[in-house]
């Protein structure tokens, strides 16, 4: 399309004059894959339409929240009703109590919950709570896991093993990350060394149990078991960041998956977001009563928010949770996601393209690698040039996946067999070309 008729390009040119990079969150800018970001004008079900009115099958779903697809009638109705009753009060509402109850009923490790407005805020607050509750400062995180953009969590691994990390962003003073220890995901030896050295000073270990910010990488069962044992032994809190996986990989989140594999398993604190807001700004963190009661106004750990528990957002979240809690919802969603992943695997195999993929519930990841990676450095061995060919090939064919190879993908209950068949057929065509390129 010429620039004058490509409204995505026109909007992007305008946006870049007004908004840094033309976007309000960096990965939307297509920097990793090149090309022009698609400006979305509307969405329905498993599809959205860009500014040129071209339709795409959407495998991002707002990066996870849209588990029912776009515009689910029951959710739309709940939001419309809520809007008529007012946008925000700065005073408590019944729906906050109902949403808290719904979360607590679905996640056995959570006895009390606090609602906030973003995953970043939830993770930052959980970290403060862990530090306040334990009276300790240090924390462990893993390379490739993302916990939002709070200063102390924007850290990459240092040069040596189990050293303190370096800030990944300008504007984060080294002193602010001096208590953050960054380890390799799924590396039991590094974990044991870090606890041996710092165990008595560790407030918490924060982890994405199924990492969705380095594409899709599961914590191995022995690794997760060791995380739990070492935290318990040293009095550190095990904090599950389930902003992506919560109510997405299973109704009870990734922790229910690990509880099925490790008897009696549960994290201490859980951070949630994305699906619990159903597409509205809503997130939460929760855990045992004794820890949660350390929060203001009961305890000494301060945390607050003008728009926390917003009445429109809680209506959206509650209506979404009610739909996904229906019997069989996750069986259906999981089967659909599996169908996509298996289809992509066979398409790649048929064209001789090295390919691996994994999924859980409505979340999936794939790699142009023969073996599933176990940590960040293995993920980064993916060939980005080949990924970009796949990305743009799919985009041209009306299929929208994440514009970077280190992001997970999402299937909603609105995706049809036809959507999936179309996606697999498109991928196969592109795989054919990939092979020819060598
Ligand atoms: C998206 C995400 C966050 C940050 O949530 P925001 O709502 O974008 O602030 C934190 N942790 C994980 C695991 C996420 O996927």
Coordinates of C-alpha atoms and ligand atoms in Angstrom, one line a residue:
X1 CA 0.0 0.0 0.0
X2 CA 1.2 3.5 -0.7
X3 CA 1.7 5.7 2.3
X4 CA -1.3 7.8 1.5
X5 CA -3.7 4.9 1.6
X6 CA -2.1 3.0 4.5
X7 CA -3.8 4.4 7.5
X8 CA -1.6 2.3 9.9
X9 CA 1.4 4.1 8.5
X10 CA -0.3 7.5 8.6
X11 CA -1.3 7.0 12.2
X12 CA 2.1 5.7 13.2
X13 CA 3.8 8.7 11.6
X14 CA 1.5 11.0 13.6
X15 CA 2.0 9.0 16.8
X16 CA 5.8 9.1 16.5
X17 CA 5.6 12.9 16.6
X18 CA 3.5 12.8 19.8
X19 CA 4.3 9.7 21.8
X20 CA 7.8 8.3 22.3
X21 CA 8.3 5.6 19.6
X22 CA 4.6 6.1 18.7
X23 CA 3.5 3.6 21.4
X24 CA 2.5 3.5 25.0
X25 CA 4.3 0.2 25.7
X26 CA 7.5 -0.6 23.8
X27 CA 6.8 -4.1 22.3
X28 CA 3.9 -2.6 20.3
X29 CA 6.3 -0.7 18.2
X30 CA 7.5 -3.7 16.1
X31 CA 11.1 -2.8 16.7
X32 CA 12.1 -6.4 16.9
X33 CA 10.4 -7.4 13.7
X34 CA 10.4 -4.2 11.7
X35 CA 7.5 -2.8 9.7
X36 CA 4.5 -0.7 10.7
X37 CA 2.5 -1.5 13.8
X38 CA -1.1 -2.2 13.2
X39 CA -3.4 0.3 14.8
X40 CA -6.5 -1.5 16.0
X41 CA -9.9 0.1 15.3
X42 CA -12.2 -2.6 16.7
X43 CA -12.2 -6.2 17.8
X44 CA -14.8 -9.0 18.1
X45 CA -14.4 -12.6 19.1
X46 CA -11.0 -13.9 18.1
X47 CA -10.4 -11.1 15.5
X48 CA -9.5 -7.5 15.3
X49 CA -9.5 -5.0 12.4
X50 CA -6.7 -2.6 11.8
X51 CA -6.9 1.0 10.6
X52 CA -7.1 -0.3 6.9
X53 CA -10.1 -2.5 7.9
X54 CA -8.0 -5.6 7.5
X55 CA -9.0 -8.5 9.7
X56 CA -6.5 -10.5 11.8
X57 CA -6.9 -13.6 13.9
X58 CA -5.6 -12.4 17.2
X59 CA -3.2 -14.6 19.2
X60 CA -2.2 -11.8 21.6
X61 CA -5.5 -11.0 23.1
X62 CA -4.2 -7.9 24.8
X63 CA -1.2 -10.0 26.0
X64 CA -3.4 -12.4 27.8
X65 CA -6.5 -10.8 29.3
X66 CA -8.9 -11.6 26.5
X67 CA -9.4 -15.3 27.4
X68 CA -13.1 -15.1 26.2
X69 CA -12.1 -13.3 23.0
X70 CA -13.2 -9.7 22.4
X71 CA -16.7 -8.4 23.2
X72 CA -18.1 -11.4 25.1
X73 CA -21.8 -10.5 25.5
X74 CA -21.9 -11.3 29.3
X75 CA -18.8 -9.2 30.0
X76 CA -20.0 -6.3 27.8
X77 CA -23.3 -6.3 29.6
X78 CA -21.7 -6.3 33.0
X79 CA -19.5 -3.4 32.1
X80 CA -22.3 -1.4 30.5
X81 CA -24.4 -1.9 33.7
X82 CA -21.4 -0.8 35.9
X83 CA -20.7 2.3 33.8
X84 CA -24.2 3.6 34.3
X85 CA -23.6 3.3 38.1
X86 CA -20.5 5.5 38.1
X87 CA -16.9 5.2 37.0
X88 CA -15.1 5.5 40.3
X89 CA -15.9 6.4 43.9
X90 CA -12.8 6.2 46.1
X91 CA -14.9 4.3 48.6
X92 CA -15.4 0.5 49.0
X93 CA -18.0 -1.4 46.9
X94 CA -19.7 -4.7 47.0
X95 CA -18.1 -5.9 43.8
X96 CA -14.6 -5.7 45.3
X97 CA -15.8 -8.1 48.0
X98 CA -17.3 -10.4 45.4
X99 CA -14.2 -10.4 43.3
X100 CA -12.0 -11.0 46.3
X101 CA -14.3 -14.0 47.2
X102 CA -14.1 -15.3 43.6
X103 CA -10.2 -15.2 43.6
X104 CA -10.0 -16.8 47.1
X105 CA -12.4 -19.5 46.1
X106 CA -10.4 -20.4 43.0
X107 CA -6.9 -20.2 44.4
X108 CA -6.4 -22.2 47.6
X109 CA -3.1 -20.6 48.6
X110 CA -4.9 -17.2 48.9
X111 CA -6.8 -16.3 52.0
X112 CA -6.8 -12.5 51.6
X113 CA -6.3 -10.4 48.5
X114 CA -5.6 -6.8 47.7
X115 CA -6.7 -5.3 44.4
X116 CA -4.5 -2.9 42.4
X117 CA -4.5 -1.5 38.8
X118 CA -1.6 -3.2 37.0
X119 CA 0.7 -6.2 37.2
X120 CA 3.6 -3.9 37.8
X121 CA 1.9 -2.5 40.8
X122 CA 0.9 -5.9 42.1
X123 CA 4.5 -7.3 41.8
X124 CA 6.1 -4.3 43.3
X125 CA 3.6 -4.4 46.2
X126 CA 4.1 -8.1 46.8
X127 CA 7.9 -7.5 46.9
X128 CA 7.4 -4.7 49.5
X129 CA 5.1 -6.9 51.5
X130 CA 7.6 -9.8 51.4
X131 CA 10.3 -7.5 52.6
X132 CA 8.1 -6.0 55.3
X133 CA 6.8 -9.3 56.5
X134 CA 10.2 -10.9 56.8
X135 CA 12.2 -7.9 57.8
X136 CA 14.8 -8.8 55.1
X137 CA 15.9 -7.0 52.0
X138 CA 17.3 -9.5 49.4
X139 CA 15.3 -11.2 46.7
X140 CA 15.9 -13.7 44.0
X141 CA 14.6 -13.4 40.5
X142 CA 15.4 -15.3 37.3
X143 CA 16.8 -14.1 34.1
X144 CA 14.1 -13.9 31.4
X145 CA 11.3 -13.5 33.9
X146 CA 9.4 -10.2 33.8
X147 CA 7.7 -8.9 36.9
X148 CA 6.7 -5.4 35.6
X149 CA 8.9 -2.4 35.6
X150 CA 9.4 -1.6 39.3
X151 CA 13.1 -0.5 39.8
X152 CA 14.3 -3.4 41.9
X153 CA 12.9 -5.9 39.4
X154 CA 14.4 -4.4 36.3
X155 CA 17.6 -6.4 36.6
X156 CA 19.7 -8.7 34.5
X157 CA 22.3 -11.2 35.5
X158 CA 25.7 -9.9 36.6
X159 CA 28.9 -11.3 35.2
X160 CA 29.5 -14.1 37.6
X161 CA 27.2 -16.8 38.9
X162 CA 24.8 -15.8 41.6
X163 CA 26.1 -12.3 41.7
X164 CA 23.9 -9.3 42.2
X165 CA 22.3 -8.0 39.1
X166 CA 22.8 -4.9 36.9
X167 CA 19.9 -2.6 36.1
X168 CA 18.4 -3.3 32.7
X169 CA 17.2 0.3 32.3
X170 CA 18.8 3.7 32.5
X171 CA 17.4 5.6 35.5
X172 CA 17.6 2.6 37.9
X173 CA 20.5 3.4 40.3
X174 CA 22.8 0.4 41.1
X175 CA 22.0 0.9 44.8
X176 CA 18.3 0.1 44.1
X177 CA 19.1 -3.3 42.6
X178 CA 21.9 -4.2 45.0
X179 CA 19.5 -6.5 46.9
X180 CA 18.3 -8.3 43.8
X181 CA 20.0 -11.6 43.0
X182 CA 19.5 -12.8 39.4
X183 CA 19.8 -16.6 38.7
X184 CA 19.4 -18.8 35.7
X185 CA 15.9 -20.3 35.3
X186 CA 15.8 -24.1 36.0
X187 CA 19.3 -24.1 37.4
X188 CA 19.1 -26.0 40.7
X189 CA 22.8 -25.6 41.4
X190 CA 22.8 -21.8 41.2
X191 CA 19.7 -21.8 43.4
X192 CA 21.3 -23.9 46.1
X193 CA 24.5 -21.7 46.0
X194 CA 22.4 -18.5 46.3
X195 CA 20.5 -19.8 49.3
X196 CA 23.7 -21.1 50.9
X197 CA 25.2 -17.6 50.6
X198 CA 22.2 -15.4 51.2
X199 CA 19.5 -17.5 52.8
X200 CA 19.3 -15.6 56.0
X201 CA 18.9 -12.3 54.2
X202 CA 16.4 -13.4 51.6
X203 CA 12.9 -11.9 51.8
X204 CA 11.6 -13.7 48.8
X205 CA 12.1 -15.6 45.6
X206 CA 9.9 -14.3 42.8
X207 CA 9.2 -16.5 39.8
X208 CA 7.0 -16.9 36.8
X209 CA 6.2 -20.6 37.3
X210 CA 5.6 -21.0 33.6
X211 CA 7.6 -18.1 32.1
X212 CA 5.7 -16.2 29.5
X213 CA 8.1 -13.3 29.0
X214 CA 10.9 -15.5 27.4
X215 CA 8.3 -17.0 25.1
X216 CA 7.1 -20.1 27.0
X217 CA 9.4 -22.0 29.4
X218 CA 8.2 -24.2 32.2
X219 CA 9.9 -24.4 35.5
X220 CA 10.9 -28.1 35.8
X221 CA 9.3 -30.0 38.6
X222 CA 12.6 -30.8 40.4
X223 CA 13.5 -27.1 40.2
X224 CA 10.2 -25.9 41.5
X225 CA 10.3 -28.4 44.3
X226 CA 13.7 -27.1 45.3
X227 CA 12.5 -23.5 45.2
X228 CA 9.7 -24.4 47.6
X229 CA 12.0 -26.4 49.9
X230 CA 14.7 -23.8 50.1
X231 CA 12.3 -20.9 50.7
X232 CA 10.7 -22.9 53.6
X233 CA 14.0 -23.9 55.0
X234 CA 15.4 -20.4 55.0
X235 CA 12.2 -18.5 55.9
X236 CA 12.0 -16.7 52.6
X237 CA 8.6 -16.3 50.8
X238 CA 8.0 -18.0 47.6
X239 CA 6.2 -15.5 45.4
X240 CA 4.5 -16.7 42.2
X241 CA 4.1 -14.1 39.6
X242 CA 0.9 -15.4 37.9
X243 CA 0.1 -12.1 36.2
X244 CA 0.2 -14.1 32.9
X245 CA -0.5 -17.6 34.0
X246 CA -3.3 -16.9 36.6
X247 CA -6.7 -18.0 35.3
X248 CA -5.0 -18.6 32.0
X249 CA -3.1 -21.9 32.1
X250 CA -5.8 -23.4 34.4
X251 CA -8.6 -22.1 36.5
X252 CA -6.4 -22.3 39.6
X253 CA -3.3 -20.9 37.8
X254 CA 0.1 -22.5 37.3
X255 CA 0.2 -23.2 41.0
X256 CA -2.7 -25.7 40.5
X257 CA -0.6 -27.4 37.8
X258 CA 2.4 -27.7 40.1
X259 CA 0.2 -28.8 43.0
X260 CA -0.9 -31.7 40.8
X261 CA 2.7 -32.7 40.3
X262 CA 4.2 -31.9 43.7
X263 CA 2.0 -33.1 46.6
X264 CA 1.0 -30.3 49.0
X265 CA 2.7 -27.6 46.8
X266 CA 1.6 -24.0 47.2
X267 CA 3.4 -20.6 46.9
X268 CA 3.3 -18.1 49.8
X269 CA 2.2 -15.0 47.8
X270 CA 0.6 -14.8 44.4
X271 CA 0.7 -11.9 42.0
X272 CA -2.2 -11.7 39.5
X273 CA -3.3 -9.4 36.6
X274 CA -4.3 -9.7 33.0
X275 CA -7.2 -12.2 32.9
X276 CA -8.6 -11.1 36.3
X277 CA -9.4 -7.7 34.7
X278 CA -10.8 -9.2 31.5
X279 CA -9.2 -6.4 29.6
X280 CA -9.6 -3.6 32.2
X281 CA -6.8 -2.2 34.3
X282 CA -7.0 -4.6 37.3
X283 CA -4.5 -6.7 39.1
X284 CA -4.1 -8.2 42.6
X285 CA -1.8 -9.9 45.0
X286 CA -2.7 -12.3 47.8
X287 CA -1.7 -15.0 50.2
X288 CA -2.1 -16.2 53.8
X289 CA -4.0 -14.0 56.2
X290 CA -1.0 -13.6 58.6
X291 CA 1.1 -12.1 55.8
X292 CA -1.6 -10.0 54.1
X293 CA -2.5 -8.5 57.5
X294 CA 0.9 -6.8 57.5
X295 CA -0.6 -4.4 54.9
X296 CA -1.9 -0.9 55.7
X297 CA -4.3 -0.1 57.3
X298 CA -3.8 -3.2 59.6
X299 CA 0.0 -3.5 59.4
X300 CA 3.1 -1.5 58.8
X301 CA 3.5 -2.2 55.0
X302 CA 2.1 0.8 53.1
X303 CA 0.2 0.3 49.9
X304 CA -2.6 2.3 48.3
X305 CA -4.3 3.3 45.1
X306 CA -6.9 5.9 44.0
X307 CA -8.4 3.7 41.3
X308 CA -7.7 0.3 43.1
X309 CA -10.8 -2.0 42.9
X310 CA -12.3 0.3 40.3
X311 CA -16.0 -0.5 39.9
X312 CA -16.0 -0.8 36.1
X313 CA -12.8 -3.0 36.2
X314 CA -14.2 -5.2 38.9
X315 CA -17.4 -5.7 36.9
X316 CA -15.4 -6.7 33.9
X317 CA -13.1 -9.0 35.9
X318 CA -15.9 -10.7 37.8
X319 CA -17.9 -11.4 34.7
X320 CA -14.8 -12.9 33.0
X321 CA -14.1 -15.1 36.0
X322 CA -17.7 -16.3 36.1
X323 CA -17.4 -17.4 32.5
X324 CA -14.1 -19.2 32.8
X325 CA -15.2 -21.0 36.0
X326 CA -18.0 -22.8 34.1
X327 CA -17.4 -26.6 34.0
X328 CA -15.4 -27.7 31.1
X329 CA -14.1 -24.3 30.1
X330 CA -10.5 -25.1 30.5
X331 CA -10.8 -28.5 28.9
X332 CA -12.2 -26.9 25.8
X333 CA -9.6 -24.1 25.8
X334 CA -6.7 -26.5 26.5
X335 CA -7.8 -28.8 23.6
X336 CA -8.1 -25.9 21.2
X337 CA -4.6 -24.6 22.1
X338 CA -3.2 -28.1 21.8
X339 CA -4.8 -28.4 18.4
X340 CA -3.0 -25.2 17.3
X341 CA 0.4 -26.3 18.7
X342 CA 0.1 -29.8 17.3
X343 CA -0.9 -28.4 13.9
X344 CA 2.1 -26.0 13.8
X345 CA 4.4 -28.9 14.8
X346 CA 3.2 -31.1 12.0
X347 CA 3.4 -28.3 9.5
X348 CA 7.0 -27.6 10.5
X349 CA 7.8 -31.3 10.4
X350 CA 6.3 -31.7 7.0
X351 CA 8.5 -28.9 5.7
X352 CA 11.6 -30.1 7.5
X353 CA 11.8 -26.9 9.7
X354 CA 13.3 -27.4 13.2
X355 CA 10.5 -26.5 15.5
X356 CA 9.4 -27.1 19.1
X357 CA 6.3 -25.9 20.9
X358 CA 4.5 -26.2 24.3
X359 CA 1.2 -25.1 25.8
X360 CA -0.8 -25.2 28.9
X361 CA -4.5 -24.2 29.1
X362 CA -4.9 -21.1 26.8
X363 CA -1.2 -20.1 26.7
X364 CA 1.4 -21.4 24.2
X365 CA 4.9 -20.8 22.9
X366 CA 6.9 -22.0 19.9
X367 CA 10.5 -21.9 18.9
X368 CA 12.4 -22.3 15.6
X369 CA 14.6 -24.7 17.6
X370 CA 14.6 -28.5 17.6
X371 CA 14.4 -28.7 21.4
X372 CA 12.4 -26.7 23.9
X373 CA 14.7 -24.2 25.7
X374 CA 15.0 -24.4 29.5
X375 CA 16.3 -20.9 30.2
X376 CA 16.7 -17.4 28.8
X377 CA 20.1 -18.0 27.1
X378 CA 18.7 -21.0 25.3
X379 CA 15.6 -19.0 24.2
X380 CA 17.9 -16.4 22.8
X381 CA 19.6 -19.0 20.5
X382 CA 16.4 -18.7 18.3
X383 CA 17.2 -17.3 14.9
X384 CA 15.4 -13.9 14.9
X385 CA 15.7 -13.5 11.1
X386 CA 13.7 -16.7 10.5
X387 CA 11.2 -15.7 13.2
X388 CA 10.7 -12.3 11.5
X389 CA 10.0 -14.1 8.1
X390 CA 7.4 -16.2 9.9
X391 CA 5.9 -13.2 11.8
X392 CA 5.5 -11.0 8.7
X393 CA 4.3 -14.0 6.6
X394 CA 1.5 -14.6 9.1
X395 CA 0.7 -10.9 9.4
X396 CA 0.3 -10.6 5.6
X397 CA -2.1 -13.6 5.8
X398 CA -4.2 -11.9 8.5
X399 CA -2.7 -13.7 11.5
X400 CA -1.4 -11.7 14.4
X401 CA 1.2 -13.2 16.8
X402 CA 3.5 -11.4 19.2
X403 CA 5.9 -9.1 17.3
X404 CA 9.0 -10.6 19.1
X405 CA 10.3 -14.2 19.5
X406 CA 10.5 -13.9 23.3
X407 CA 6.8 -13.6 23.8
X408 CA 4.1 -16.2 24.6
X409 CA 0.9 -16.6 22.6
X410 CA -2.7 -16.8 23.7
X411 CA -5.8 -18.7 22.4
X412 CA -9.2 -17.6 23.5
X413 CA -12.5 -19.6 23.8
X414 CA -13.7 -17.5 20.7
X415 CA -11.1 -19.1 18.4
X416 CA -12.8 -21.5 16.0
X417 CA -11.5 -24.7 14.4
X418 CA -11.5 -22.7 11.2
X419 CA -9.2 -20.0 12.7
X420 CA -6.8 -22.6 13.8
X421 CA -6.8 -24.5 10.5
X422 CA -6.2 -21.2 8.7
X423 CA -3.3 -20.4 11.0
X424 CA -1.7 -23.8 10.5
X425 CA -2.1 -23.7 6.7
X426 CA -0.6 -20.2 6.6
X427 CA 2.3 -21.3 8.8
X428 CA 3.0 -24.3 6.5
X429 CA 3.2 -22.1 3.4
X430 CA 5.7 -19.9 5.2
X431 CA 7.7 -22.9 6.6
X432 CA 8.0 -24.1 3.0
X433 CA 9.7 -20.8 2.1
X434 CA 11.9 -20.9 5.2
X435 CA 13.3 -24.2 4.2
X436 CA 14.0 -23.0 0.7
X437 CA 16.0 -20.1 2.1
X438 CA 18.0 -22.7 4.1
Ligands
LIG1 C1 2.4 -8.5 32.1 C2 3.2 -9.0 33.3 C3 3.5 -8.1 34.3 C4 3.2 -6.7 34.3 O1 1.9 -6.4 34.3 P1 1.4 -4.9 33.7 O2 -0.1 -5.0 33.9 O3 1.8 -4.9 32.3 O4 2.1 -3.9 34.6 C5 4.1 -8.7 35.4 N1 4.4 -10.0 35.5 C6 4.2 -10.8 34.5 C7 4.5 -12.3 34.6 C8 3.5 -10.4 33.3 O5 3.3 -11.2 32.3

